[in-house]
Short mmCIF file of C-alpha atoms and ligand atoms in Angstrom, two decimals:
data_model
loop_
_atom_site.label_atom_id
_atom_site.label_comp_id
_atom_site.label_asym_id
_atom_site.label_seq_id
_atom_site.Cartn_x
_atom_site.Cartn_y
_atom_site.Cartn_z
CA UNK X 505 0.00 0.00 0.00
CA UNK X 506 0.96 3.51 -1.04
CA UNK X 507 1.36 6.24 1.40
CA UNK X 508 1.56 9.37 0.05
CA UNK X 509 -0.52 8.99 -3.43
CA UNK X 510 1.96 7.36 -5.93
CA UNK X 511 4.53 7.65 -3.22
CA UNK X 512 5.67 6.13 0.37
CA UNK X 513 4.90 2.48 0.76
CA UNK X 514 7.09 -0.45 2.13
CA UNK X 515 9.70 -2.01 -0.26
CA UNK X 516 12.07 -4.01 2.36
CA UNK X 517 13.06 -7.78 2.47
CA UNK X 518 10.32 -9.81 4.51
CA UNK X 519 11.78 -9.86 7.87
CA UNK X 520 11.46 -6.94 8.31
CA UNK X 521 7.96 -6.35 7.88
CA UNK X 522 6.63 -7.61 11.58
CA UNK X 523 9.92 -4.90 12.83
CA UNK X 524 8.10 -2.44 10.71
CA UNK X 525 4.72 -3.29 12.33
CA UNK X 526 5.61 -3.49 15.78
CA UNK X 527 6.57 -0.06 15.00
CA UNK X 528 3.65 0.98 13.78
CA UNK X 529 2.00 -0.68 16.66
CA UNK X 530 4.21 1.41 19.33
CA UNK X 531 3.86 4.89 17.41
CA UNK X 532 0.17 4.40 17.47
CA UNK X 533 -0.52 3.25 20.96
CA UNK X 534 2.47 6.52 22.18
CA UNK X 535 0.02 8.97 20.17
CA UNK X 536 -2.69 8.12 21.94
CA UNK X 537 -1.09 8.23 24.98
CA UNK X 538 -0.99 11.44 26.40
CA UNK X 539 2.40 10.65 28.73
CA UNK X 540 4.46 10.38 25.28
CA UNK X 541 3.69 13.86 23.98
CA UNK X 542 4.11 15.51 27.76
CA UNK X 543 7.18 13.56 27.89
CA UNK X 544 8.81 14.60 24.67
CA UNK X 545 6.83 18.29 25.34
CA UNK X 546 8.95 18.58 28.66
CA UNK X 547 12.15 17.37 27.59
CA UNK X 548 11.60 19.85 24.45
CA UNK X 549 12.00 22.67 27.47
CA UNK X 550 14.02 21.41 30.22
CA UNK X 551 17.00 19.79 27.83
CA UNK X 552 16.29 20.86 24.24
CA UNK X 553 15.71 24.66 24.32
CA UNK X 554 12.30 24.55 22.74
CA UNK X 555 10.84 26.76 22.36
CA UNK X 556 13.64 28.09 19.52
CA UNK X 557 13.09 31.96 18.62
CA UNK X 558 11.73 33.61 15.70
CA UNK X 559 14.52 36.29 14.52
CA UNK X 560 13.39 38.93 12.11
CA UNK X 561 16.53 40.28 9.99
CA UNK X 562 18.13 44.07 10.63
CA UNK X 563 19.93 43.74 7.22
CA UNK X 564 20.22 40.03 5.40
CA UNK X 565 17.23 41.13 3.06
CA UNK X 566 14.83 40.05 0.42
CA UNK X 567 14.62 41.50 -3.10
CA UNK X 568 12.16 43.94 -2.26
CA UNK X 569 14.96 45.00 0.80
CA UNK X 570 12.00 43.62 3.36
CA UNK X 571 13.31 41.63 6.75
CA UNK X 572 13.44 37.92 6.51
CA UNK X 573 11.80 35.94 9.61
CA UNK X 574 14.25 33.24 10.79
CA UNK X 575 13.34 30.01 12.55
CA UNK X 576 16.31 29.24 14.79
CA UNK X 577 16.96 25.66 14.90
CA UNK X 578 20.47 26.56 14.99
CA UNK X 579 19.99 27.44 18.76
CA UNK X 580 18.76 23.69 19.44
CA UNK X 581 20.51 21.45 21.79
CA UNK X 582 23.28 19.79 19.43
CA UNK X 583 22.83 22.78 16.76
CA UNK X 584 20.29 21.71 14.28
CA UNK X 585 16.49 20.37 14.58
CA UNK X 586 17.68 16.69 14.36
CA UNK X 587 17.66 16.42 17.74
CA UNK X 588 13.61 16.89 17.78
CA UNK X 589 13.67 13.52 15.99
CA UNK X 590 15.94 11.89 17.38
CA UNK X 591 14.65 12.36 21.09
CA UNK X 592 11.33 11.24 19.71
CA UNK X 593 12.57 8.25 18.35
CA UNK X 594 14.70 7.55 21.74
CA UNK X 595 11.25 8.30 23.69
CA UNK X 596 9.64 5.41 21.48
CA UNK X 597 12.57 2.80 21.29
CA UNK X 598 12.63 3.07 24.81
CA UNK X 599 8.89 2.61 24.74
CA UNK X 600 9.15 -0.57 22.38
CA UNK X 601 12.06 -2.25 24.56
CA UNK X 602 14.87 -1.46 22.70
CA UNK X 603 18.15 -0.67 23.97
CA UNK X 604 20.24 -0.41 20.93
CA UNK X 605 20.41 2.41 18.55
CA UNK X 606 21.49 2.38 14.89
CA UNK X 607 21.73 5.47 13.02
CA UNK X 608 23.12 6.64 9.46
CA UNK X 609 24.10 10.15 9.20
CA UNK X 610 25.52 12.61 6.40
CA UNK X 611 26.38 16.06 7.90
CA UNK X 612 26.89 14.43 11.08
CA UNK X 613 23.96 16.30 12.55
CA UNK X 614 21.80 13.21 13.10
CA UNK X 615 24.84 11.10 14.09
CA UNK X 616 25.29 13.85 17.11
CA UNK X 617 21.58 14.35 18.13
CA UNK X 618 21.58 10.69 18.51
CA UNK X 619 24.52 9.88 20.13
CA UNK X 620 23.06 12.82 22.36
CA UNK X 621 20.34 10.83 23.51
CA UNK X 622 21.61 7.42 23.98
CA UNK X 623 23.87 9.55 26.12
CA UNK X 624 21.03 10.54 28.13
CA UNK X 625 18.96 7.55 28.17
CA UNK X 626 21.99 5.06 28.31
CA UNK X 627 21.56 3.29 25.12
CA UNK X 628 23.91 1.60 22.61
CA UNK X 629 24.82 3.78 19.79
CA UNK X 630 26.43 2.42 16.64
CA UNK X 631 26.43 5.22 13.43
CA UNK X 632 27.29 4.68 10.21
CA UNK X 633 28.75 7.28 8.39
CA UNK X 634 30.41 7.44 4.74
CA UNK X 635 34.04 8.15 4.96
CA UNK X 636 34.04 11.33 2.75
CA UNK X 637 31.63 13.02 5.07
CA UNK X 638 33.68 11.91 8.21
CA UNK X 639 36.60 14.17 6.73
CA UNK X 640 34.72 16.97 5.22
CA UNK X 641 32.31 17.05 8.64
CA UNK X 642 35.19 15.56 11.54
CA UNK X 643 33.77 18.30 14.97
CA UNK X 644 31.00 16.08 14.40
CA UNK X 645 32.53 13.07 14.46
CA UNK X 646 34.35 13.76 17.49
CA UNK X 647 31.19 14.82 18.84
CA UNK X 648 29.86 11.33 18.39
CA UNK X 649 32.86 10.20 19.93
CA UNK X 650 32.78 12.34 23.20
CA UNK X 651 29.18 11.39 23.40
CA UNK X 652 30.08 7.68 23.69
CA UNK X 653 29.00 6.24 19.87
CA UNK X 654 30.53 3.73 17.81
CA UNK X 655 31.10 5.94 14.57
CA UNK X 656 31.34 2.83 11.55
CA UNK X 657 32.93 4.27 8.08
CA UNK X 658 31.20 3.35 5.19
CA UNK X 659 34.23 2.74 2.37
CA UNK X 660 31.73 2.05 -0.42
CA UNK X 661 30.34 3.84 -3.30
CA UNK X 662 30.16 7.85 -3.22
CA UNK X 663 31.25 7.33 0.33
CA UNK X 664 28.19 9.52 1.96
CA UNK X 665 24.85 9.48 2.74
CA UNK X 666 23.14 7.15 0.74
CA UNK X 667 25.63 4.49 1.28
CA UNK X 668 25.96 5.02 5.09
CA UNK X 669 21.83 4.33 5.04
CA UNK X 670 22.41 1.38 3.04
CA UNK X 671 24.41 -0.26 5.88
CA UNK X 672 22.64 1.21 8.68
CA UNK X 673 19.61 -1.08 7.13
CA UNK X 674 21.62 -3.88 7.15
CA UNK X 675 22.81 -3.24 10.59
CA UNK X 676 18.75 -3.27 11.44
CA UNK X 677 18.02 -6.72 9.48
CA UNK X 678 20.46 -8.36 11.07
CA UNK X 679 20.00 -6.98 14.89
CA UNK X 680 16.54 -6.59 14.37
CA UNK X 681 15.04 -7.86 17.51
CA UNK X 682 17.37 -5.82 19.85
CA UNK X 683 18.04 -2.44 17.73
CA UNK X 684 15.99 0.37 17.10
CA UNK X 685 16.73 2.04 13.27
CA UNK X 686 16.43 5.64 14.40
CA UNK X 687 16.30 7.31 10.63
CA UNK X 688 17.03 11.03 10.49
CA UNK X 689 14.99 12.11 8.13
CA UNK X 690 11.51 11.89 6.14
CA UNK X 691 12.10 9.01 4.65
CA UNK X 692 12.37 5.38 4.90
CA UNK X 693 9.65 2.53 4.60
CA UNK X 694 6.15 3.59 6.24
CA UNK X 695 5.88 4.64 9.22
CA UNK X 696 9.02 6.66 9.53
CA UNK X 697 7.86 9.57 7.36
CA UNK X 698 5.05 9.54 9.00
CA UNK X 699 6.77 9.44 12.51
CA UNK X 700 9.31 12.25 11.82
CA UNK X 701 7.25 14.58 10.11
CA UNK X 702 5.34 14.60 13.54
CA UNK X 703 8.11 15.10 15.14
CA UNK X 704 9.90 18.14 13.19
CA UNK X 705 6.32 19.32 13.39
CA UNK X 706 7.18 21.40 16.48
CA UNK X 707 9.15 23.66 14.48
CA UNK X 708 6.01 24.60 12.22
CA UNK X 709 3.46 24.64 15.63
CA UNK X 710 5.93 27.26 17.05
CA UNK X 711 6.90 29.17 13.99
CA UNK X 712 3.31 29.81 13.25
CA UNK X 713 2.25 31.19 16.66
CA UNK X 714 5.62 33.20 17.20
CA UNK X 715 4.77 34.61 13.04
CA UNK X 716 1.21 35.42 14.04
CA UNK X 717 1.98 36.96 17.76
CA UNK X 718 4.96 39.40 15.63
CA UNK X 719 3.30 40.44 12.16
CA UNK X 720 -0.07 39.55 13.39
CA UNK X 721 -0.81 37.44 10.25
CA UNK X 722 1.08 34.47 8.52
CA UNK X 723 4.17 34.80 5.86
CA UNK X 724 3.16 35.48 2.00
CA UNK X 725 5.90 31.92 1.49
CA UNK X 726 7.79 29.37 3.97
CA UNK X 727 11.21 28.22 2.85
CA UNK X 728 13.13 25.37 3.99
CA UNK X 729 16.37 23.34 2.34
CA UNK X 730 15.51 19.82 1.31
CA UNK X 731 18.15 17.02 1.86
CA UNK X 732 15.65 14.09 3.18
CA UNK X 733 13.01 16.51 3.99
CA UNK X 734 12.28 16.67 7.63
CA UNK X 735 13.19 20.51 8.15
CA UNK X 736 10.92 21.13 5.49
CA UNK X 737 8.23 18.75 5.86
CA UNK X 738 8.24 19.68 9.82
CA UNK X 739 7.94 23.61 8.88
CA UNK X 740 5.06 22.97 6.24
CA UNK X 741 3.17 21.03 7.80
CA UNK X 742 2.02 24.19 10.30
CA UNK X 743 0.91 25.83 6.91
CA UNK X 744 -0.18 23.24 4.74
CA UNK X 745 -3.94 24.03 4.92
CA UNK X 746 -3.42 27.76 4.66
CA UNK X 747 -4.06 27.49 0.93
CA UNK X 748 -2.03 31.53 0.91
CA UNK X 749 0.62 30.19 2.61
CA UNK X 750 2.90 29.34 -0.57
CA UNK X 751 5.76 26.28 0.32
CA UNK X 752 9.33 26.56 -1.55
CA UNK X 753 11.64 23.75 -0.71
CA UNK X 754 15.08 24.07 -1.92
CA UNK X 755 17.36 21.43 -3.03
CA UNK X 756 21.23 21.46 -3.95
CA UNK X 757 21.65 21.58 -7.61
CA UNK X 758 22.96 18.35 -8.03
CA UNK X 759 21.24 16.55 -5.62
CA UNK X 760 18.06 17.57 -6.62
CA UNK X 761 15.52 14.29 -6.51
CA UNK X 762 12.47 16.48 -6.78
CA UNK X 763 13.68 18.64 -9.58
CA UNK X 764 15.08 16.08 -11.64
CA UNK X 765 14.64 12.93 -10.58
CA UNK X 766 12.02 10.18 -11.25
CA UNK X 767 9.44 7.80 -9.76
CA UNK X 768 11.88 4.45 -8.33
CA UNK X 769 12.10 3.12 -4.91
CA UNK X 770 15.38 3.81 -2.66
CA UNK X 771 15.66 2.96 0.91
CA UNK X 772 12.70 1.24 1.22
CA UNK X 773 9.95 3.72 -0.30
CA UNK X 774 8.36 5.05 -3.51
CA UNK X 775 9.72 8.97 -4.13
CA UNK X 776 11.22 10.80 -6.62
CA UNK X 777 14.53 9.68 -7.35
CA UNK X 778 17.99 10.68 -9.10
CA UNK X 779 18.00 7.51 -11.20
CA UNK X 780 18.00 5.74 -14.47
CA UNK X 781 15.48 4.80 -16.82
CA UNK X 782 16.18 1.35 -15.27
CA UNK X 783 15.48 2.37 -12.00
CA UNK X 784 19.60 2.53 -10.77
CA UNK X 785 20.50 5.11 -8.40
CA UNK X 786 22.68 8.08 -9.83
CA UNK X 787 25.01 9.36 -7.65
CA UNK X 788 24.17 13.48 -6.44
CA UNK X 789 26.81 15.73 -5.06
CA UNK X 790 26.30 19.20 -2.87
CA UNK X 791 28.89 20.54 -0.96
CA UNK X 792 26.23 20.30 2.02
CA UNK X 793 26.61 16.66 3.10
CA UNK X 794 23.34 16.74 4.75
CA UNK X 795 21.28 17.42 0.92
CA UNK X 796 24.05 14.92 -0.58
CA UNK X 797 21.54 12.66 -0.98
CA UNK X 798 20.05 11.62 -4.51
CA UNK X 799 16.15 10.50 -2.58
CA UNK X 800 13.78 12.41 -0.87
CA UNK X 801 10.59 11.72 1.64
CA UNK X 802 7.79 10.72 -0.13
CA UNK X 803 5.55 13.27 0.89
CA UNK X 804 7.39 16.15 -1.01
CA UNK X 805 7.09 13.89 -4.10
CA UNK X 806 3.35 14.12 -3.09
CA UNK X 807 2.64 17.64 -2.20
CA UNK X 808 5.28 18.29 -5.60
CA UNK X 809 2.93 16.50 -7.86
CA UNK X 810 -0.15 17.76 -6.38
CA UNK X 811 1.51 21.55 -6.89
CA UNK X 812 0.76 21.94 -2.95
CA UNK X 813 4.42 22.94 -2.68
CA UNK X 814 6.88 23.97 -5.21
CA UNK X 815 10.91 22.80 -5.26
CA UNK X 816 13.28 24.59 -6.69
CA UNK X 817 17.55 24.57 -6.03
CA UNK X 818 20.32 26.47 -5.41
CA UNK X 819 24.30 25.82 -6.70
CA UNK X 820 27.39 25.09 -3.78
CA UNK X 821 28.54 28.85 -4.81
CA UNK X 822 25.04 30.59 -4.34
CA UNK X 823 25.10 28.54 -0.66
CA UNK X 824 27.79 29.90 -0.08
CA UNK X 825 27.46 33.44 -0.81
CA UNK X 826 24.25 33.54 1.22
CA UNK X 827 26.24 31.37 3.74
CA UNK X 828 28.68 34.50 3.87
CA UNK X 829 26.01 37.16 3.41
CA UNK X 830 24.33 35.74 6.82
CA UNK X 831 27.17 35.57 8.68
CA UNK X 832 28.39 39.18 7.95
CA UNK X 833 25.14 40.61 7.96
CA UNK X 834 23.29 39.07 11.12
CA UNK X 835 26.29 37.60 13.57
CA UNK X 836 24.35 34.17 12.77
CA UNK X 837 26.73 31.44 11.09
CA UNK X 838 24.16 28.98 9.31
CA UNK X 839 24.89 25.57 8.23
CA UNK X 840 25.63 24.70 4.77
CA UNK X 841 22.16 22.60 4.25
CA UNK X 842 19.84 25.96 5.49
CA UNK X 843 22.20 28.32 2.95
CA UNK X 844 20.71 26.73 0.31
CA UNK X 845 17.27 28.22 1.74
CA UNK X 846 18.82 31.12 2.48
CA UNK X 847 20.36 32.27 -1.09
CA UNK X 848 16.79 31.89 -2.85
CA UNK X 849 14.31 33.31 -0.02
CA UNK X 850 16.48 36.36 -0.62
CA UNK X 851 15.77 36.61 -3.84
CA UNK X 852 11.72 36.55 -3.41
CA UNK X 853 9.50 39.47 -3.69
CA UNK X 854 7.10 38.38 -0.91
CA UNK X 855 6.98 41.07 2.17
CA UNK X 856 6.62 38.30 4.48
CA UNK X 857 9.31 35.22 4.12
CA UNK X 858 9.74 32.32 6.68
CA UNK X 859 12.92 30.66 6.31
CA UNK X 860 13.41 27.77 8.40
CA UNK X 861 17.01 27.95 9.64
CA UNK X 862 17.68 24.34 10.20
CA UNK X 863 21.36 24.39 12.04
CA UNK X 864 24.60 26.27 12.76
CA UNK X 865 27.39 26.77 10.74
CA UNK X 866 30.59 25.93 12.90
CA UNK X 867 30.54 21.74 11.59
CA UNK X 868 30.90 23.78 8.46
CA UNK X 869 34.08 25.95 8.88
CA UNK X 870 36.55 23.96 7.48
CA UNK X 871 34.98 22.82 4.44
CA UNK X 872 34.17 26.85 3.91
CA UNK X 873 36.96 27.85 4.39
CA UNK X 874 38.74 25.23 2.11
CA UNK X 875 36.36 27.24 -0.35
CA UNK X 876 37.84 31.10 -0.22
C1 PLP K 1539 21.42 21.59 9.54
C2 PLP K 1539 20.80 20.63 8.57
N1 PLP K 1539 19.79 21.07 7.81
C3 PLP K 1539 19.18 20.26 6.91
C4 PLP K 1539 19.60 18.95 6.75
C5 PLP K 1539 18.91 18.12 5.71
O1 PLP K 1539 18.05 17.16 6.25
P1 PLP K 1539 16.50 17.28 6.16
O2 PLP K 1539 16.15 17.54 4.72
O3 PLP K 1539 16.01 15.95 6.63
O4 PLP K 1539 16.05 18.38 7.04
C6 PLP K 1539 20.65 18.45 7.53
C7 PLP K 1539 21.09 17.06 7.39
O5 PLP K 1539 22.01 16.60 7.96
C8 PLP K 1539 21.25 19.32 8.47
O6 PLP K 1539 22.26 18.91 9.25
#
């Protein structure tokens, strides 16, 4: 079954379907219980920093030289809003028995948030990680370190993201009875979009209400980057049925499965796809390891096709202009991933622009300044 219209679904080897139920099972009996959301609600406050602000701009500017209104997930515990997922996820593996974590992770954002909270909840933590990112994101992999993970390179391939998912999945089939795949982002087989888009969707509740208590109304357009999806999918969803309310997603240029890919099936669900007419992956490139990714969460295939949201994408060199512009401009030192966000909202006419500011800059310094 389909999740997401022509998209979503479950297209994984057999044992794993009952993993993928139990799942299912758990997620549904935690959203009904009303513990699970005051649990994850508290530890939001006491250990996250949630609520994040809303910053409106003195001089990073759109087209029309109006403010742009920034979503700070950069202030989050760990530095981007992975860590609303992954302390979710913790919250139900804990829930379903679990006491093993595997992870995958590109920029090395995921790989911290979780390491974070098996940290905190005193689980096992094994993340797999391709070998190019480990050297073009290492803070974070010493982060992961500190924290008390197992950080496994992944040798194969393009060496990134889409590999390092690859074996976190095997990691899963073959542990499955004791490990928890904690997926950081909106995709995967059904539930997991499902599950993290309800998670990131804290960062749309609270943008919202923070954009209607300041301007008294919401923004003309909401922009987030697209890698997986879950900043974006987690910002939109607040806006989704506010039919004024346009969405713009932005991909990396070469990485851009909405813009150019096709229909195929990658990591266990229907999207859209950088592949060939035979269905084989292509390989995508950004110099943002977190959008170096050549799939994409089903349900921006979905709201693409229905024209709900539109995608477009920005180049490594516009990322990092706007990456610069921010920095000088604001005192605020994005990460690569929200840059991409970042050079096209200022380029809209709109008077009101969202931007969903996913992380902070500093796992990015090296690889920036390896750039100028
Ligand atoms: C700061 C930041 N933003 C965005 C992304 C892209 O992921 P997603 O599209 O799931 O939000 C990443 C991925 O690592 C990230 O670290």
């Amino acid at each position: 079954m389909l999740t997401y219209g022509n998209y979503g679904g479950r297209f994984v080897p057999e044992t794993l379907i009952p993993a993928l139920d139990e799942l299912e099972h758990g997620w549904r009996e935690a959203l009904a219980d009303p513990s699970f959301a005051a649990e994850i609600d508290h530890l939001g406050r006491t250990y996250a920093g949630r609520p994040t602000p809303l910053t409106r701009t003195s001089r990073f500017a759109t087209a029309e030289r109006r403010p742009l209104h920034l979503k700070r997930e950069d202030l989050l515990h760990t530095g981007a809003h992975k860590l609303n997922n992954a302390l979710g996820q913790a919250v139900l593996a804990r829930r379903l028995g679990k006491h093993r974590i595997v992870a995958e992770t590109g920029a090395g954002q995921h790989g911290v948030a979780t390491a974070t909270v098996c940290a905190k909840f005193g689980l096992e933590c094994v993340v797999y990680m391709g070998s190019e990112d480990m050297r073009r994101q290492r803070p974070n992999v010493e982060r992961m370190h500190l924290l008390g993970a197992e950080v496994r390179p992944v040798e194969f391939g393009t060496r990134t993201l889409k590999e390092a998912t690859s074996e976190a999945i095997r990691d899963w089939i073959t542990n499955v009875e004791t490990t928890h795949y904690l997926i950081g982002s909106a995709v995967g087989p059904h539930p997991y979009p499902e599950i993290v888009r309800e998670l990131q969707s804290v960062i749309g509740g609270e943008a919202r209400e923070q954009f209607l208590a300041t301007e008294g109304r919401l923004p003309d357009v909401v922009v987030a980057c697209v890698g997986g999806g879950s900043n974006a999918i987690g910002i939109f969803s607040a806006f989704v049925d506010d039919p004024d309310v346009r969405l713009l997603g932005v991909e990396a240029a070469d990485a851009a499965s909405l813009g150019t890919g096709r229909a195929a099936v990658l990591h266990g669900a229907r999207s859209s796809v950088l592949a060939d007419e035979d269905g084989q992956i292509l390989d995508a490139h950004s110099i943002s390891a977190g959008l170096d990714y050549p799939g994409v969460g089903p349900e921006h295939a979905w709201l693409r096709d229905s024209g709900r949201a539109e995608y477009v994408r920005a180049t490594d060199r516009e990322a990092l202009g706007a990456f610069r512009e921010l920095t000088r401009l604001e005192g605020i030192i994005p990460a690569l991933e929200p840059a991409h966000a970042l050079a096209r909202a200022r380029e809209l006419e709109d008077d009101y622009v969202l931007v969903c500011l996913s992380g902070r800059g500093d796992k990015d310094l090296e690889e920036v300044l390896a750039q100028s």
